[in-house]
PDB file of C-alpha atoms in Angstrom:
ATOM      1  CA  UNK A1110       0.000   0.000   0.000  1.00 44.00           C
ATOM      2  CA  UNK A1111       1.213   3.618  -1.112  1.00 46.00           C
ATOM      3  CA  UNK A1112       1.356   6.381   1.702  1.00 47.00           C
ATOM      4  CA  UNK A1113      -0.889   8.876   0.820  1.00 45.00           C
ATOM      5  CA  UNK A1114       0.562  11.904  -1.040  1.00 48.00           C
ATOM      6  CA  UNK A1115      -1.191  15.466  -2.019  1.00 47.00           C
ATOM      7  CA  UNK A1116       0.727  17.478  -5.064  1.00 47.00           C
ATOM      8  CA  UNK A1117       0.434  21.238  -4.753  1.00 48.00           C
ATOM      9  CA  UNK A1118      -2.130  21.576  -7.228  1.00 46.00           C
ATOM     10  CA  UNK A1119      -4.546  19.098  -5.894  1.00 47.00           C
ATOM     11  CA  UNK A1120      -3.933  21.049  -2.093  1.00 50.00           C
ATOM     12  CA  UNK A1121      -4.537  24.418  -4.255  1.00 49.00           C
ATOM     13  CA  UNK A1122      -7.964  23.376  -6.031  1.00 49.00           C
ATOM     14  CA  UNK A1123      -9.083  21.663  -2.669  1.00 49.00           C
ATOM     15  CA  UNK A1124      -8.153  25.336  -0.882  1.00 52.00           C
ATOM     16  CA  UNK A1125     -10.287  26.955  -3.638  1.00 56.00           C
ATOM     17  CA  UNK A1126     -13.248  24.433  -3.630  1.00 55.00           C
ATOM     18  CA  UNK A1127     -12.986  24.375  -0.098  1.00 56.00           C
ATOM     19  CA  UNK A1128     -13.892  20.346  -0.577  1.00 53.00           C
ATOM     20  CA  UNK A1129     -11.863  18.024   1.491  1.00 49.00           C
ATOM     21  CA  UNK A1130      -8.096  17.323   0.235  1.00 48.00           C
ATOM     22  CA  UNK A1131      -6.882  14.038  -0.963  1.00 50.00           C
ATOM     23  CA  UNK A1132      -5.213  13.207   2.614  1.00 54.00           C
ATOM     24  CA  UNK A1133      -8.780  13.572   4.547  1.00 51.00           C
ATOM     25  CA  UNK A1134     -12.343  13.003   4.602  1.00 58.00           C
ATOM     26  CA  UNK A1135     -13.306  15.645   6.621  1.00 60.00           C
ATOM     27  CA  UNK A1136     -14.513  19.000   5.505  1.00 61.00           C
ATOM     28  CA  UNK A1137     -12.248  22.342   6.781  1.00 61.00           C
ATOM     29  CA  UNK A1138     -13.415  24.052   9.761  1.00 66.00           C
ATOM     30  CA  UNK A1139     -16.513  26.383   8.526  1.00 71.00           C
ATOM     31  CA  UNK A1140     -15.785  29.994  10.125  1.00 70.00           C
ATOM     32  CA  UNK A1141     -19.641  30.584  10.163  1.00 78.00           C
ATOM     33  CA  UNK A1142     -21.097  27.406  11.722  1.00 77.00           C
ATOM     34  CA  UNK A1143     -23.190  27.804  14.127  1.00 83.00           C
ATOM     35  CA  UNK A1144     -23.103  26.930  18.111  1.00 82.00           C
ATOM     36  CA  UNK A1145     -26.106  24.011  16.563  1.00 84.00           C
ATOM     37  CA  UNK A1146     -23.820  22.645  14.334  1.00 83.00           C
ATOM     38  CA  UNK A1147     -20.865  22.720  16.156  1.00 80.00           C
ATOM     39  CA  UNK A1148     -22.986  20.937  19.111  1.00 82.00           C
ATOM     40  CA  UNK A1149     -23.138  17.990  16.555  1.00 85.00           C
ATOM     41  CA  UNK A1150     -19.878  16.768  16.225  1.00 84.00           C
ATOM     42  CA  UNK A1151     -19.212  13.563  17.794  1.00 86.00           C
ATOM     43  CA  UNK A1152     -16.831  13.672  20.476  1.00 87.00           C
ATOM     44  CA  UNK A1153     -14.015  12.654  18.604  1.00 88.00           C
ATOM     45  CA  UNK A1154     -13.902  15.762  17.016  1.00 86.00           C
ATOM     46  CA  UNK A1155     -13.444  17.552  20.261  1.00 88.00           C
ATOM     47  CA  UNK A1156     -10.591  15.509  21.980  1.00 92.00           C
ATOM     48  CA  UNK A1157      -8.849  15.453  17.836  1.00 91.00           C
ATOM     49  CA  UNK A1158      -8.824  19.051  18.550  1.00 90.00           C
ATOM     50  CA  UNK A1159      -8.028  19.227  22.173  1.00 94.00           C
ATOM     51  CA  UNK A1160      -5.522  16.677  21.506  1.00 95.00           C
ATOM     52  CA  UNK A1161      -3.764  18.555  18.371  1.00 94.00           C
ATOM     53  CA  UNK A1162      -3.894  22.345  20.102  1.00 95.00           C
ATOM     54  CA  UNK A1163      -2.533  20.977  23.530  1.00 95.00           C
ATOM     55  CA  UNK A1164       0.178  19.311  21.190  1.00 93.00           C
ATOM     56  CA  UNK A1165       0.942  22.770  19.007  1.00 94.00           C
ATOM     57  CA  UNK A1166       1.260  24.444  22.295  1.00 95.00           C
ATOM     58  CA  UNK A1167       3.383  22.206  24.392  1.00 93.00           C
ATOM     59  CA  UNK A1168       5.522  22.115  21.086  1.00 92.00           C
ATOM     60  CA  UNK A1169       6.091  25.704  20.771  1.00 94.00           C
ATOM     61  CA  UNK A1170       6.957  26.261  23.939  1.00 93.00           C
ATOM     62  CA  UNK A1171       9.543  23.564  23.661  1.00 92.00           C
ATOM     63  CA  UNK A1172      10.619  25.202  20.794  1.00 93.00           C
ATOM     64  CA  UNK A1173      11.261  28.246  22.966  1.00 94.00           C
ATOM     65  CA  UNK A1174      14.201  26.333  24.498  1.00 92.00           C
ATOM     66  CA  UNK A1175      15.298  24.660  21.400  1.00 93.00           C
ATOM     67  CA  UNK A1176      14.195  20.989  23.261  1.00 92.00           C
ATOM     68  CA  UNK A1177      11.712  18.659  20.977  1.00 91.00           C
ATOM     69  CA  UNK A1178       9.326  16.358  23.313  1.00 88.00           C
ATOM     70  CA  UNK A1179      11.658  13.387  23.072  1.00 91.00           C
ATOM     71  CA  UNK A1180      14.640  15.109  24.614  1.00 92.00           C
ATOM     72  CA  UNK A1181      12.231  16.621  27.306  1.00 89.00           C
ATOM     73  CA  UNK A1182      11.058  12.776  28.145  1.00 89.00           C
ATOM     74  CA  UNK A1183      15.011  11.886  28.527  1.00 91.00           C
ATOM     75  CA  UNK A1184      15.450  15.375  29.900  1.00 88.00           C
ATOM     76  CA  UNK A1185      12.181  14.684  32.662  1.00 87.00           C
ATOM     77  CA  UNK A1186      13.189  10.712  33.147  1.00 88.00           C
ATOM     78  CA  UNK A1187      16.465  11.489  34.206  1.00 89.00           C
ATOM     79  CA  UNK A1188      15.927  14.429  36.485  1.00 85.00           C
ATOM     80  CA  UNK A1189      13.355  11.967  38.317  1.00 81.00           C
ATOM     81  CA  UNK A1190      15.300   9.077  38.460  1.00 73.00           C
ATOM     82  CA  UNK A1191      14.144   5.899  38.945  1.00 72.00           C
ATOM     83  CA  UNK A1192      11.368   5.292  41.561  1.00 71.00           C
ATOM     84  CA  UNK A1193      11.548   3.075  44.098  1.00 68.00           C
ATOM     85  CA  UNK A1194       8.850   1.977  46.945  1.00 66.00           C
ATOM     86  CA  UNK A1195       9.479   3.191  50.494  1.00 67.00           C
ATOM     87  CA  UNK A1196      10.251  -0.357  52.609  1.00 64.00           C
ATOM     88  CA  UNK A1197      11.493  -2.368  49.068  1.00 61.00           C
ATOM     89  CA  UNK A1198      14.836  -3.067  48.006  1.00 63.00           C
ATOM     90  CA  UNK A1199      15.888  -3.128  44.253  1.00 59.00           C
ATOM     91  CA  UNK A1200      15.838  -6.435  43.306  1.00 59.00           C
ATOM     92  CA  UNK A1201      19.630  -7.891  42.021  1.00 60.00           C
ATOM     93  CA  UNK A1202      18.053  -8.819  38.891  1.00 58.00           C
TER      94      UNK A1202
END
């Protein structure tokens, strides 16, 4: 199976048509909807968005230190350390 691929011409006429572009089946956002229709999506649509503006924000702000999320995992592992139980002993294994 080919990835999915969108030429600059197909992205231009979709922009213009304002139909959906080859890469989704979802129309673009509609400036004038209305608080009804909005109230209709499914809740997918919500946490999709949620999900991708809490993304774009944690990303830019990362950016603002020149760290991308992976490094800040390592980064936030190893300043935490590894976690032990109070009362346990590491196991020699």
């Amino acid at each position: 199976m080919e990835p999915l691929t969108e030429t600059a011409a197909t992205k231009n006429a979709a922009t213009e048509t304002g139909a959906p572009t080859a890469l989704t089946d979802q129309a673009p956002a509609d400036p004038a909807a209305t608080d009804d229709m909005l109230a209709t999506q499914p809740i997918g649509y919500w946490s999709g968005l949620a999900h991708a503006t809490v993304t774009r924000h944690l990303r830019d702000v990362m950016a603002t230190i020149d760290v991308t999320q992976p490094q800040y995992w390592v980064l936030n592992r190893v300043n935490t350390g590894p976690r032990r139980r109070a009362g346990r002993r590491s196991s020699p294994c």
